[in-house]
Coordinates of C-alpha atoms and ligand atoms in Angstrom, one line a residue:
Chain A
X20 CA -46.5 -35.6 196.6
X21 CA -46.6 -34.7 200.3
X22 CA -43.1 -33.4 200.1
X23 CA -44.0 -30.7 197.6
X24 CA -45.9 -28.7 200.3
X25 CA -43.8 -25.7 201.0
X26 CA -46.3 -23.4 202.7
X27 CA -45.3 -23.1 206.3
X28 CA -41.8 -24.2 205.5
X29 CA -38.8 -22.3 206.7
X30 CA -35.9 -21.3 204.4
X31 CA -33.0 -20.2 206.5
X32 CA -31.2 -17.1 205.4
X33 CA -29.4 -13.9 206.4
X34 CA -31.5 -11.3 204.8
X35 CA -32.9 -8.1 206.3
X36 CA -36.3 -9.8 206.7
X37 CA -34.8 -13.0 208.2
X38 CA -33.1 -10.8 210.8
X39 CA -36.2 -8.9 211.9
X40 CA -37.3 -9.5 215.5
X41 CA -40.1 -12.1 215.4
X42 CA -42.4 -9.9 217.4
X43 CA -41.9 -7.0 215.1
X44 CA -42.3 -9.2 212.0
X45 CA -45.6 -10.5 213.3
X46 CA -46.9 -7.0 214.0
X47 CA -45.7 -5.8 210.6
X48 CA -47.3 -8.7 208.7
X49 CA -50.5 -8.2 210.6
X50 CA -50.6 -4.5 209.8
X51 CA -49.8 -5.1 206.2
X52 CA -52.6 -7.6 205.9
X53 CA -55.0 -5.0 207.3
X54 CA -53.6 -2.5 204.8
X55 CA -54.1 -4.8 201.9
X56 CA -57.8 -4.9 202.9
X57 CA -57.9 -1.1 203.2
X58 CA -57.0 -0.6 199.5
X59 CA -60.0 0.8 197.6
X60 CA -58.6 1.6 194.1
X61 CA -55.9 0.3 191.8
X62 CA -53.4 3.0 192.8
X63 CA -53.4 2.0 196.5
X64 CA -53.4 -1.7 195.4
X65 CA -50.2 -0.9 193.3
X66 CA -48.6 0.3 196.5
X67 CA -49.1 -3.0 198.3
X68 CA -48.1 -5.0 195.2
X69 CA -44.8 -3.1 195.2
X70 CA -44.5 -3.7 198.9
X71 CA -45.1 -7.5 198.6
X72 CA -42.8 -7.9 195.6
X73 CA -40.1 -5.8 197.2
X74 CA -40.4 -7.9 200.4
X75 CA -39.9 -11.1 198.5
X76 CA -36.9 -9.6 196.7
X77 CA -35.3 -8.4 199.9
X78 CA -35.9 -11.8 201.6
X79 CA -33.7 -13.4 198.8
X80 CA -36.2 -16.3 198.5
X81 CA -36.5 -17.1 194.8
X82 CA -39.8 -16.1 193.2
X83 CA -39.9 -19.6 191.7
X84 CA -40.2 -21.1 195.2
X85 CA -42.8 -18.6 196.3
X86 CA -45.0 -19.2 193.2
X87 CA -44.6 -23.0 193.5
X88 CA -45.8 -22.8 197.1
X89 CA -48.9 -21.0 195.9
X90 CA -49.7 -23.8 193.5
X91 CA -52.3 -25.3 195.7
X92 CA -54.2 -22.0 196.1
X93 CA -54.4 -21.1 192.4
X94 CA -57.7 -22.8 192.3
X95 CA -59.1 -20.8 195.2
X96 CA -57.8 -17.5 193.6
X97 CA -59.4 -18.3 190.2
X98 CA -62.7 -19.4 191.8
X99 CA -63.1 -16.3 194.0
X100 CA -62.3 -13.9 191.2
X101 CA -64.5 -15.7 188.7
X102 CA -67.4 -15.5 191.1
X103 CA -66.7 -11.7 191.5
X104 CA -67.3 -11.3 187.7
X105 CA -70.9 -12.3 188.1
X106 CA -71.6 -10.5 191.4
X107 CA -70.9 -7.0 190.1
X108 CA -73.1 -5.5 187.3
X109 CA -71.8 -2.0 187.2
X110 CA -70.1 -0.4 184.2
X111 CA -70.7 -1.2 180.6
X112 CA -72.1 -4.6 179.7
X113 CA -69.6 -6.7 177.7
X114 CA -71.6 -9.9 177.4
X115 CA -75.2 -10.7 178.2
X116 CA -76.1 -14.3 177.8
X117 CA -79.1 -16.0 179.4
X118 CA -78.9 -15.0 183.1
X119 CA -75.1 -14.3 183.0
X120 CA -74.0 -10.7 182.5
X121 CA -70.4 -9.7 182.3
X122 CA -69.6 -6.1 182.9
X123 CA -66.4 -4.0 183.0
X124 CA -67.1 -3.4 186.7
X125 CA -67.2 -7.2 187.2
X126 CA -63.9 -7.7 185.4
X127 CA -62.2 -5.0 187.4
X128 CA -63.4 -6.4 190.7
X129 CA -62.3 -9.9 189.6
X130 CA -58.8 -8.6 188.8
X131 CA -58.7 -6.6 192.0
X132 CA -59.7 -9.6 194.2
X133 CA -57.1 -11.9 192.5
X134 CA -54.3 -9.4 193.1
X135 CA -55.4 -8.8 196.6
X136 CA -55.5 -12.5 197.5
X137 CA -52.1 -13.1 195.9
X138 CA -50.6 -10.2 198.0
X139 CA -52.2 -11.6 201.1
X140 CA -50.6 -15.0 200.5
X141 CA -47.2 -13.5 199.5
X142 CA -46.9 -11.5 202.6
X143 CA -48.2 -14.1 205.1
X144 CA -46.2 -16.9 203.5
X145 CA -43.1 -14.7 203.7
X146 CA -43.6 -14.8 207.5
X147 CA -43.1 -18.5 207.8
X148 CA -40.5 -18.7 205.0
X149 CA -38.2 -16.4 206.9
X150 CA -38.9 -17.3 210.5
X151 CA -38.1 -20.7 212.1
X152 CA -41.2 -22.2 213.7
X153 CA -39.7 -22.1 217.2
X154 CA -38.8 -18.4 216.9
X155 CA -42.3 -17.7 215.5
X156 CA -44.1 -19.4 218.5
X157 CA -41.7 -17.6 220.8
X158 CA -42.7 -14.3 219.2
X159 CA -46.4 -15.1 219.5
X160 CA -46.1 -16.2 223.1
X161 CA -44.2 -13.0 223.9
X162 CA -46.8 -10.8 222.2
X163 CA -49.6 -12.7 224.0
X164 CA -47.9 -12.7 227.4
X165 CA -50.2 -10.1 228.9
X166 CA -52.9 -12.8 228.7
X167 CA -51.1 -14.6 231.5
X168 CA -52.7 -12.1 233.8
X169 CA -56.1 -13.5 233.1
X170 CA -54.9 -17.0 233.8
X171 CA -54.4 -18.2 230.2
X172 CA -51.3 -20.4 230.2
X173 CA -49.7 -18.8 227.2
X174 CA -46.2 -20.4 227.8
X175 CA -47.7 -23.9 228.0
X176 CA -49.7 -23.3 224.9
X177 CA -46.7 -21.9 223.1
X178 CA -44.6 -25.0 224.1
X179 CA -47.4 -27.3 222.7
X180 CA -47.4 -25.3 219.4
X181 CA -43.6 -25.4 219.2
X182 CA -43.6 -29.2 219.7
X183 CA -46.4 -29.7 217.2
X184 CA -44.6 -27.6 214.6
X185 CA -41.3 -29.2 215.3
X186 CA -42.7 -32.7 214.5
X187 CA -44.5 -31.9 211.3
X188 CA -41.5 -32.5 209.1
X189 CA -40.6 -35.6 211.1
X190 CA -44.1 -37.0 210.5
X191 CA -44.0 -36.2 206.8
X192 CA -40.6 -38.0 206.6
X193 CA -42.0 -40.9 208.5
X194 CA -45.1 -41.3 206.3
X195 CA -42.8 -41.3 203.3
X196 CA -40.6 -44.0 204.9
X197 CA -43.4 -46.3 206.0
X198 CA -45.1 -45.9 202.6
X199 CA -42.0 -47.0 200.8
X200 CA -41.5 -49.9 203.2
X201 CA -45.0 -51.2 202.6
X202 CA -44.7 -50.6 198.9
X203 CA -41.6 -52.7 199.0
X204 CA -43.8 -55.5 200.3
X205 CA -46.1 -55.1 197.4
X206 CA -48.8 -52.8 199.0
X207 CA -50.6 -51.0 196.2
X208 CA -51.3 -47.6 197.6
X209 CA -52.3 -45.4 194.7
X210 CA -54.7 -47.5 192.7
X211 CA -58.0 -49.3 193.2
X212 CA -61.4 -48.1 194.2
X213 CA -62.2 -46.0 197.3
X214 CA -62.6 -48.9 199.7
X215 CA -59.4 -50.5 198.5
X216 CA -57.6 -47.3 198.9
X217 CA -58.9 -46.7 202.4
X218 CA -57.8 -50.3 203.3
X219 CA -54.4 -49.6 201.9
X220 CA -54.0 -46.8 204.4
X221 CA -54.1 -49.2 207.4
X222 CA -50.5 -50.5 207.0
X223 CA -49.4 -46.9 206.9
X224 CA -51.3 -45.3 209.7
X225 CA -51.0 -48.0 212.3
X226 CA -47.2 -47.8 212.4
X227 CA -47.4 -44.0 212.2
X228 CA -49.6 -43.8 215.3
X229 CA -47.6 -46.4 217.2
X230 CA -44.4 -44.6 216.5
X231 CA -45.9 -41.2 217.3
X232 CA -47.2 -42.4 220.7
X233 CA -43.8 -43.9 221.4
X234 CA -42.0 -40.7 220.5
X235 CA -44.5 -38.6 222.5
X236 CA -43.8 -40.7 225.6
X237 CA -40.1 -40.5 225.1
X238 CA -40.2 -36.8 224.7
X239 CA -42.4 -36.4 227.8
X240 CA -40.0 -38.5 229.9
X241 CA -37.0 -36.5 228.6
X242 CA -38.7 -33.2 229.5
X243 CA -39.6 -34.5 233.0
X244 CA -36.1 -35.7 233.6
X245 CA -35.0 -32.1 232.9
X246 CA -37.6 -30.8 235.4
X247 CA -39.7 -29.1 232.7
X248 CA -42.5 -27.1 234.3
X249 CA -44.7 -25.1 232.2
X250 CA -45.7 -22.7 234.9
X251 CA -42.4 -21.5 236.1
X252 CA -40.9 -18.4 234.7
X253 CA -38.5 -19.8 232.1
X254 CA -35.6 -17.9 230.7
X255 CA -34.5 -18.3 227.1
X256 CA -31.4 -19.3 225.3
X257 CA -32.0 -16.8 222.6
X258 CA -33.1 -13.4 223.9
X259 CA -35.2 -11.3 221.6
X260 CA -34.0 -7.8 220.9
X261 CA -35.5 -5.0 218.8
X262 CA -33.0 -3.4 216.5
X263 CA -32.8 -0.6 213.9
X264 CA -34.3 -3.0 211.3
X265 CA -37.5 -3.3 213.3
X266 CA -37.8 0.5 213.5
X267 CA -37.2 0.8 209.7
X268 CA -39.9 -1.7 209.0
X269 CA -42.4 0.1 211.3
X270 CA -41.7 3.3 209.5
X271 CA -42.2 1.6 206.1
X272 CA -45.5 0.2 207.2
X273 CA -46.7 3.5 208.7
X274 CA -45.8 5.4 205.5
X275 CA -47.6 2.8 203.4
X276 CA -50.7 3.2 205.6
X277 CA -50.7 6.9 205.1
X278 CA -50.1 6.5 201.4
X279 CA -53.0 4.1 201.0
X280 CA -55.4 6.3 202.9
X281 CA -54.4 9.4 200.9
X282 CA -54.7 7.5 197.6
X283 CA -58.1 6.1 198.6
X284 CA -59.3 9.6 199.5
X285 CA -58.1 11.5 196.5
X286 CA -58.8 9.0 193.7
X287 CA -62.0 7.4 194.9
X288 CA -63.0 3.8 195.4
X289 CA -63.6 1.2 192.7
X290 CA -64.5 -1.5 195.2
Chain B
X23 CA -26.0 -62.5 182.4
X24 CA -26.1 -60.1 185.4
X25 CA -29.3 -60.2 187.3
X26 CA -29.2 -56.5 188.2
X27 CA -27.5 -53.9 186.1
X28 CA -27.3 -50.2 186.8
X29 CA -26.4 -47.9 184.0
X30 CA -25.5 -44.2 184.2
X31 CA -27.8 -43.7 187.2
X32 CA -28.1 -40.1 188.7
X33 CA -30.6 -38.9 191.2
X34 CA -31.4 -35.5 192.8
X35 CA -33.6 -34.8 195.8
X36 CA -35.7 -31.7 196.0
X37 CA -35.4 -30.6 192.4
X38 CA -36.4 -27.0 192.0
X39 CA -36.2 -26.1 195.7
X40 CA -33.3 -24.4 197.6
X41 CA -32.7 -27.8 199.1
X42 CA -31.8 -29.5 195.8
X43 CA -29.0 -32.1 196.4
X44 CA -27.4 -34.5 194.0
X45 CA -27.6 -37.8 196.0
X46 CA -26.3 -40.0 193.2
X47 CA -24.0 -39.2 190.3
X48 CA -23.5 -41.4 187.3
X49 CA -23.6 -44.9 189.0
X50 CA -22.6 -47.9 186.9
X51 CA -22.4 -51.4 188.2
X52 CA -23.9 -54.9 188.1
X53 CA -24.7 -57.8 190.3
X54 CA -24.3 -61.4 189.2
X55 CA -26.8 -64.1 190.1
X56 CA -26.1 -65.7 193.5
X57 CA -23.5 -63.1 194.5
X58 CA -23.3 -61.4 197.8
X59 CA -22.4 -57.7 197.5
X60 CA -21.9 -55.3 200.3
X61 CA -22.5 -51.6 199.7
X62 CA -20.5 -49.5 202.2
X63 CA -20.2 -45.8 202.7
X64 CA -20.3 -43.1 205.3
X65 CA -23.7 -41.8 206.5
X66 CA -25.2 -39.7 203.7
X67 CA -23.1 -41.2 200.9
X68 CA -26.2 -42.3 199.1
X69 CA -26.5 -46.0 199.9
X70 CA -30.2 -46.0 200.8
X71 CA -31.0 -43.8 197.9
X72 CA -29.2 -46.2 195.5
X73 CA -31.0 -49.3 196.7
X74 CA -34.4 -47.8 196.5
X75 CA -33.8 -47.6 192.7
X76 CA -33.4 -51.4 192.6
X77 CA -37.1 -52.0 193.1
X78 CA -38.4 -48.9 191.5
X79 CA -39.4 -47.0 194.7
X80 CA -37.3 -44.1 193.3
X81 CA -37.2 -43.3 189.7
X82 CA -33.8 -42.1 188.4
X83 CA -33.6 -38.6 186.9
X84 CA -31.1 -40.2 184.5
X85 CA -30.1 -43.7 183.7
X86 CA -31.6 -47.2 183.8
X87 CA -32.0 -50.1 186.2
X88 CA -32.1 -53.5 184.3
X89 CA -33.5 -56.6 186.0
X90 CA -32.6 -59.6 184.0
X91 CA -31.9 -57.3 181.1
X92 CA -35.3 -55.5 181.2
X93 CA -35.8 -51.9 182.3
X94 CA -37.9 -52.0 185.5
X95 CA -39.3 -48.5 184.9
X96 CA -40.7 -49.5 181.6
X97 CA -44.3 -49.5 182.8
X98 CA -46.3 -49.3 186.1
X99 CA -46.7 -53.1 186.0
X100 CA -43.0 -53.8 185.5
X101 CA -42.2 -51.5 188.4
X102 CA -44.8 -53.2 190.6
X103 CA -43.5 -56.7 189.6
X104 CA -40.0 -55.7 190.4
X105 CA -41.0 -55.2 194.1
X106 CA -41.6 -59.0 194.3
X107 CA -38.5 -60.0 192.5
X108 CA -36.3 -57.6 194.4
X109 CA -37.1 -57.7 198.1
X110 CA -36.0 -54.6 200.0
X111 CA -35.8 -54.5 203.8
X112 CA -35.4 -51.0 205.1
X113 CA -33.3 -49.7 207.9
X114 CA -35.1 -50.2 211.3
X115 CA -37.8 -52.3 209.7
X116 CA -39.3 -53.0 213.1
X117 CA -41.0 -49.6 212.9
X118 CA -43.1 -50.7 210.0
X119 CA -44.9 -53.7 211.6
X120 CA -48.7 -53.1 211.7
X121 CA -50.6 -56.4 211.7
X122 CA -52.4 -57.9 214.8
X123 CA -50.3 -61.0 214.8
X124 CA -46.7 -61.9 213.9
X125 CA -48.0 -64.5 211.4
X126 CA -50.2 -62.0 209.6
X127 CA -47.4 -59.5 209.4
X128 CA -45.0 -61.9 207.8
X129 CA -47.8 -63.0 205.4
X130 CA -48.5 -59.4 204.2
X131 CA -46.0 -59.5 201.3
X132 CA -46.9 -63.0 200.0
X133 CA -50.7 -62.0 200.3
X134 CA -50.0 -59.0 198.1
X135 CA -48.4 -61.3 195.6
X136 CA -51.8 -63.0 195.2
X137 CA -50.6 -66.5 196.3
X138 CA -52.9 -69.1 197.6
X139 CA -53.3 -70.0 201.3
X140 CA -51.2 -73.1 201.4
X141 CA -48.3 -71.4 199.6
X142 CA -48.5 -68.4 201.9
X143 CA -48.5 -70.7 204.9
X144 CA -45.4 -72.6 203.6
X145 CA -43.5 -69.3 202.9
X146 CA -44.4 -67.8 206.3
X147 CA -43.1 -70.9 208.1
X148 CA -40.0 -71.1 206.1
X149 CA -39.2 -67.4 206.6
X150 CA -39.8 -67.7 210.3
X151 CA -37.4 -70.6 210.4
X152 CA -34.7 -68.6 208.6
X153 CA -34.9 -65.8 211.2
X154 CA -35.3 -68.2 214.2
X155 CA -38.8 -67.4 215.2
X156 CA -40.7 -70.2 217.0
X157 CA -44.2 -71.2 216.0
X158 CA -45.4 -70.3 219.5
X159 CA -44.8 -66.7 218.6
X160 CA -47.1 -66.6 215.5
X161 CA -50.2 -65.6 217.4
X162 CA -48.5 -62.9 219.4
X163 CA -48.9 -59.2 218.7
X164 CA -45.7 -57.9 217.0
X165 CA -45.9 -54.9 219.3
X166 CA -45.4 -57.1 222.4
X167 CA -42.0 -58.5 221.2
X168 CA -38.5 -57.3 222.1
X169 CA -36.6 -55.0 219.7
X170 CA -34.5 -57.8 218.3
X171 CA -37.5 -60.1 217.8
X172 CA -39.4 -57.3 216.1
X173 CA -36.6 -56.8 213.7
X174 CA -36.5 -60.5 212.9
X175 CA -40.3 -60.5 212.2
X176 CA -39.8 -57.6 209.8
X177 CA -36.9 -59.3 208.0
X178 CA -39.0 -62.5 207.7
X179 CA -41.7 -60.4 206.1
X180 CA -39.4 -59.6 203.2
X181 CA -37.8 -63.1 203.0
X182 CA -41.3 -64.6 202.8
X183 CA -41.8 -63.0 199.4
X184 CA -38.8 -65.3 198.3
X185 CA -37.3 -62.6 196.2
X186 CA -34.6 -63.4 193.7
X187 CA -32.5 -60.5 195.0
X188 CA -32.7 -59.7 198.7
X189 CA -31.5 -56.2 199.8
X190 CA -31.0 -55.4 203.4
X191 CA -30.4 -51.7 204.5
X192 CA -28.2 -51.6 207.6
X193 CA -29.8 -54.8 209.0
X194 CA -27.6 -54.7 212.1
X195 CA -28.0 -51.0 212.9
X196 CA -28.6 -50.2 216.5
X197 CA -28.0 -53.7 217.8
X198 CA -25.5 -54.8 220.4
X199 CA -22.5 -56.9 219.1
X200 CA -24.2 -60.2 219.8
X201 CA -27.4 -59.1 218.1
X202 CA -25.4 -57.9 215.1
X203 CA -23.7 -61.3 214.8
X204 CA -27.1 -63.1 215.0
X205 CA -28.6 -61.0 212.2
X206 CA -25.5 -61.3 210.0
X207 CA -25.3 -65.1 210.6
X208 CA -29.0 -65.5 209.6
X209 CA -28.4 -63.6 206.4
X210 CA -25.4 -65.8 205.6
X211 CA -27.5 -68.9 206.4
X212 CA -30.4 -67.7 204.2
X213 CA -28.0 -67.1 201.3
X214 CA -26.4 -70.5 201.6
X215 CA -29.8 -72.3 201.8
X216 CA -31.6 -70.5 199.0
X217 CA -28.7 -69.5 196.8
X218 CA -30.3 -66.1 196.2
X219 CA -28.5 -62.9 195.4
X220 CA -28.0 -60.7 198.4
X221 CA -27.1 -57.1 198.7
X222 CA -26.2 -55.9 202.2
X223 CA -25.8 -52.2 203.0
X224 CA -23.7 -51.1 205.9
X225 CA -21.4 -48.4 207.2
X226 CA -19.3 -50.9 209.1
X227 CA -16.5 -52.8 207.4
X228 CA -16.3 -55.2 210.3
X229 CA -19.8 -56.5 209.7
X230 CA -19.5 -57.3 206.0
X231 CA -15.9 -58.2 205.5
X232 CA -16.3 -61.8 206.2
X233 CA -19.6 -62.4 204.4
X234 CA -19.4 -60.4 201.2
X235 CA -17.9 -61.6 197.8
X236 CA -17.5 -58.0 196.7
X237 CA -17.6 -54.6 198.2
X238 CA -19.0 -51.5 196.6
X239 CA -17.7 -48.3 198.4
X240 CA -19.9 -45.2 198.0
X241 CA -18.5 -41.8 198.6
X242 CA -20.6 -38.6 198.2
X243 CA -23.0 -40.1 195.7
X244 CA -20.3 -41.8 193.6
X245 CA -18.7 -45.2 193.5
X246 CA -15.2 -45.1 195.0
X247 CA -14.3 -48.7 194.8
X248 CA -16.0 -51.8 193.3
X249 CA -13.8 -54.8 194.1
X250 CA -13.0 -57.8 196.2
X251 CA -12.7 -57.4 199.9
X252 CA -8.9 -57.8 199.9
X253 CA -8.4 -55.3 197.1
X254 CA -10.7 -52.7 198.7
X255 CA -8.9 -53.1 202.1
X256 CA -5.6 -52.5 200.6
X257 CA -6.6 -48.8 200.1
X258 CA -6.7 -48.1 203.8
X259 CA -5.6 -44.5 203.5
X260 CA -8.3 -43.6 200.9
X261 CA -11.0 -45.4 202.9
X262 CA -10.0 -43.4 206.0
X263 CA -10.4 -40.2 204.1
X264 CA -14.0 -41.3 203.3
X265 CA -14.7 -41.8 207.0
X266 CA -14.4 -45.6 206.8
X267 CA -12.2 -47.9 208.8
X268 CA -10.9 -51.4 208.0
X269 CA -11.6 -53.9 210.8
X270 CA -9.3 -53.5 213.8
X271 CA -8.0 -57.1 213.6
X272 CA -7.0 -56.5 210.0
X273 CA -5.1 -53.4 211.0
X274 CA -3.3 -55.3 213.7
X275 CA -2.3 -58.0 211.3
X276 CA -1.0 -55.7 208.7
X277 CA 1.1 -54.0 211.4
X278 CA 2.4 -57.3 212.6
X279 CA 3.3 -58.2 209.1
X280 CA 5.3 -54.9 208.8
X281 CA 7.2 -56.0 211.9
X282 CA 8.3 -59.1 210.0
X283 CA 5.7 -61.7 211.2
X284 CA 4.7 -63.9 208.3
X285 CA 1.0 -63.6 208.7
X286 CA -1.9 -63.4 206.2
X287 CA -3.0 -59.7 206.2
X288 CA -6.4 -60.7 204.7
X289 CA -7.8 -61.6 208.1
X290 CA -11.1 -59.9 208.9
X291 CA -12.6 -61.6 212.0
X292 CA -11.3 -62.5 215.4
X293 CA -12.0 -66.2 214.8
X294 CA -10.0 -66.2 211.6
X295 CA -7.3 -64.3 213.4
X296 CA -7.1 -67.0 216.1
X297 CA -6.7 -69.7 213.5
X298 CA -4.1 -67.7 211.6
X299 CA -2.0 -67.2 214.8
X300 CA -2.3 -70.9 215.6
X301 CA -1.2 -71.8 212.1
X302 CA 1.7 -69.5 212.5
X303 CA 2.8 -70.8 215.8
X304 CA 2.6 -74.4 214.7
X305 CA 4.7 -73.8 211.6
X306 CA 7.2 -71.8 213.7
X307 CA 6.9 -68.8 211.5
X308 CA 7.9 -70.2 208.1
Ligands
LIG427 N1 -36.1 -38.0 201.4 C1 -35.1 -37.2 201.2 N2 -35.2 -35.9 200.9 C2 -34.2 -35.1 200.7 N3 -32.9 -35.5 200.8 C3 -32.6 -36.8 201.1 C4 -33.7 -37.7 201.4 N4 -33.1 -38.9 201.7 C5 -31.8 -38.7 201.6 N5 -31.5 -37.5 201.3 C6 -30.1 -36.9 201.2 O1 -29.5 -37.7 200.2 C7 -28.1 -38.0 200.6 C8 -27.9 -39.5 200.6 O2 -28.7 -40.0 201.6 P1 -28.9 -41.6 201.9 O3 -29.1 -42.3 200.6 O4 -29.9 -41.8 202.9 O5 -27.4 -42.0 202.5 P2 -27.0 -43.2 203.3 O6 -28.1 -44.2 203.3 O7 -25.7 -43.6 202.7 O8 -26.7 -42.7 204.7 C9 -27.9 -37.3 201.9 O9 -27.2 -36.1 201.7 C10 -29.3 -37.1 202.4 O10 -29.4 -35.9 203.2
LIG428 MG1 -29.2 -45.1 204.9

C-alpha cells in the first residue's frame, strides 16, 4: 500500500548521525557518493561497504527498516546487474549458448554493480532517514545561498520545497481517508478493467484536489497575515552550528578517499 | 441473535516499522438489532480504528467480526457486501463529496449497490428528507453549500444505502452547539423511523447521554466500560482519569443530591433538568 513507502521518510533519533549539521551531512553524503563511484576494485569497494554498514549501525535505524525501504528498488538492482553479465566478455567463458556468453568478468562486474548500487542507496537514504525534511531544505538553501548573488531566489525556492515536503504525509493520509470513505459507500477501487479502474479514481481525486486547493489558500492567507515575505532576510528559530561531530565526519570521509585512491592504485582495476 | 459481534479483536498500525502501535487490544462486545450504542473515548483511544473493522475496511490482526453470525472477512465478496449492510459515515464526511450535483452524490452509494433507477430515486429522496435537505438543492453543486449543509449531504449519502447498521464517526464534530443538536436530532429521528441499529462515536458525553441505550467506553485501545448510561456515569472518577467528563448538568444534580435535595441524579440534558426541578418544586421535595 501507499503507506509502505519509507524512502524519504524521517525517523527521529538522537544518534551521532542525527546530530550532524545538515550542511555537513549533505556534503559528506555527496562526497561519499562520489567515492562510491571512484571504487575500481573489490578492496576499495569493501571500504565503502564497511562505511555504509557502519553508518547505518551508528544511526541506530534498524537494518530491517532500511532493507524494507529498498524493496521497490530490488528490481532495478537485479536488472542492472543482470545486464552487466552480458555486456562484459572478459575472463574465462562459463557458458556459451546461442548469442549469450557468460564470463567470469561479466559475473564480477554484475556483483560489483549490485553492491555499488546498494551502497549508493544505503548512504543516500540514510540522509533522509536521519534529517527532518525542514532541516534538510534549510541545509540545502544555506549551501546554495551564494546563488542569491546571481539573483536566484534560493530562500523562496527552499520555502516552496519545505512546504511541498511538509504536505506529502498529509496528502498520503488524506488519500487513505478518502479511499476508505468511498469504499464505505461501495466504491470498488481495486478490481475491474483499466477503464473501470480509471473511473474509480474520480471519487478519490476530486475531493483530494478540492481539499488541497482549500488548504493551499488557507496556508497562503495565514502566511500573509504573518507578513511573510520571501525576499527579506529572514532569521531562523533553529540556528545551524558546526560541531566536533562534523569535523570527525569530514576526517572520516577524507581518510576514506585517500584509502580508496591508494587501493585503486596498488591493486589495479577490475572495472 | 446479535447483529454485530466482535470477538477477541486486536489491531496494530505500522507493523514492522519503528512506528508500530497497538491501536486495539482484545476487544469483545456485541450489538443487538435495533439498539443505539455510543462509543466514547478520548482522542486516540481507538474508536475510529474499531469501527473501520465493522465493515471490513480494516482487517484485524487477530479476532473476528461477525455480522448476523457470519465472519465478514471470509471472502472478498463478503467483505464488499458488508459495506452495504453496515453503513459507515466518517468524521468530517463533507470533505469526501465529489459529484457535480447533490443528487448524484447522495446516489453514489445506492448506484454502487446496483439498484435500478426508481429505487435509487426513492432512496435519495428519503435520505434527503431525513437530513432535512430540500428538493430545490438537488441540482446544486455540493461545493457551493455551507459547511453544515455539506455534512448533511454526506450523511444522506450513507443513509441512502439503507444499511442495517448505521455507524457515525463523530457526526457533530466541529459544529456549533445548535448544529450539534440538529445533527443528533436527525440521527435520533432516523432511528425512530427506520428502527435500524445505530452506532454513534463521540468524545463528548453530553452529546450521546440522552440518545444512547448503552455506552461503550474506550481507553487506550481497550474497553473500559460497556454498560447503560446511568451505570457508566456512576464511575465519574475513573472517567475523569480517562480524560472524559460527565455532562455538567448531571454533575450539578449529583452535587445537589449530596446537599440533600431529593432529585434524580440520572439527568443528562438541560431540558430534562428543567422538568426534574419543576417536578421537585411541585411535590415540595418529597
Ligand atoms: N492510519 C494510521 N496509521 C498509523 N496510526 C494510526 C492511524 N490511524 C490511527 N492511528 C493511531 O491509532 C490510535 C487510535 O486512533 P483512532 O482510532 O483514530 O482514535 P480515535 O478515533 O479514538 O481518536 C492512535 O494512537 C493513532 O495515532
Ligand atoms: Mg477518530
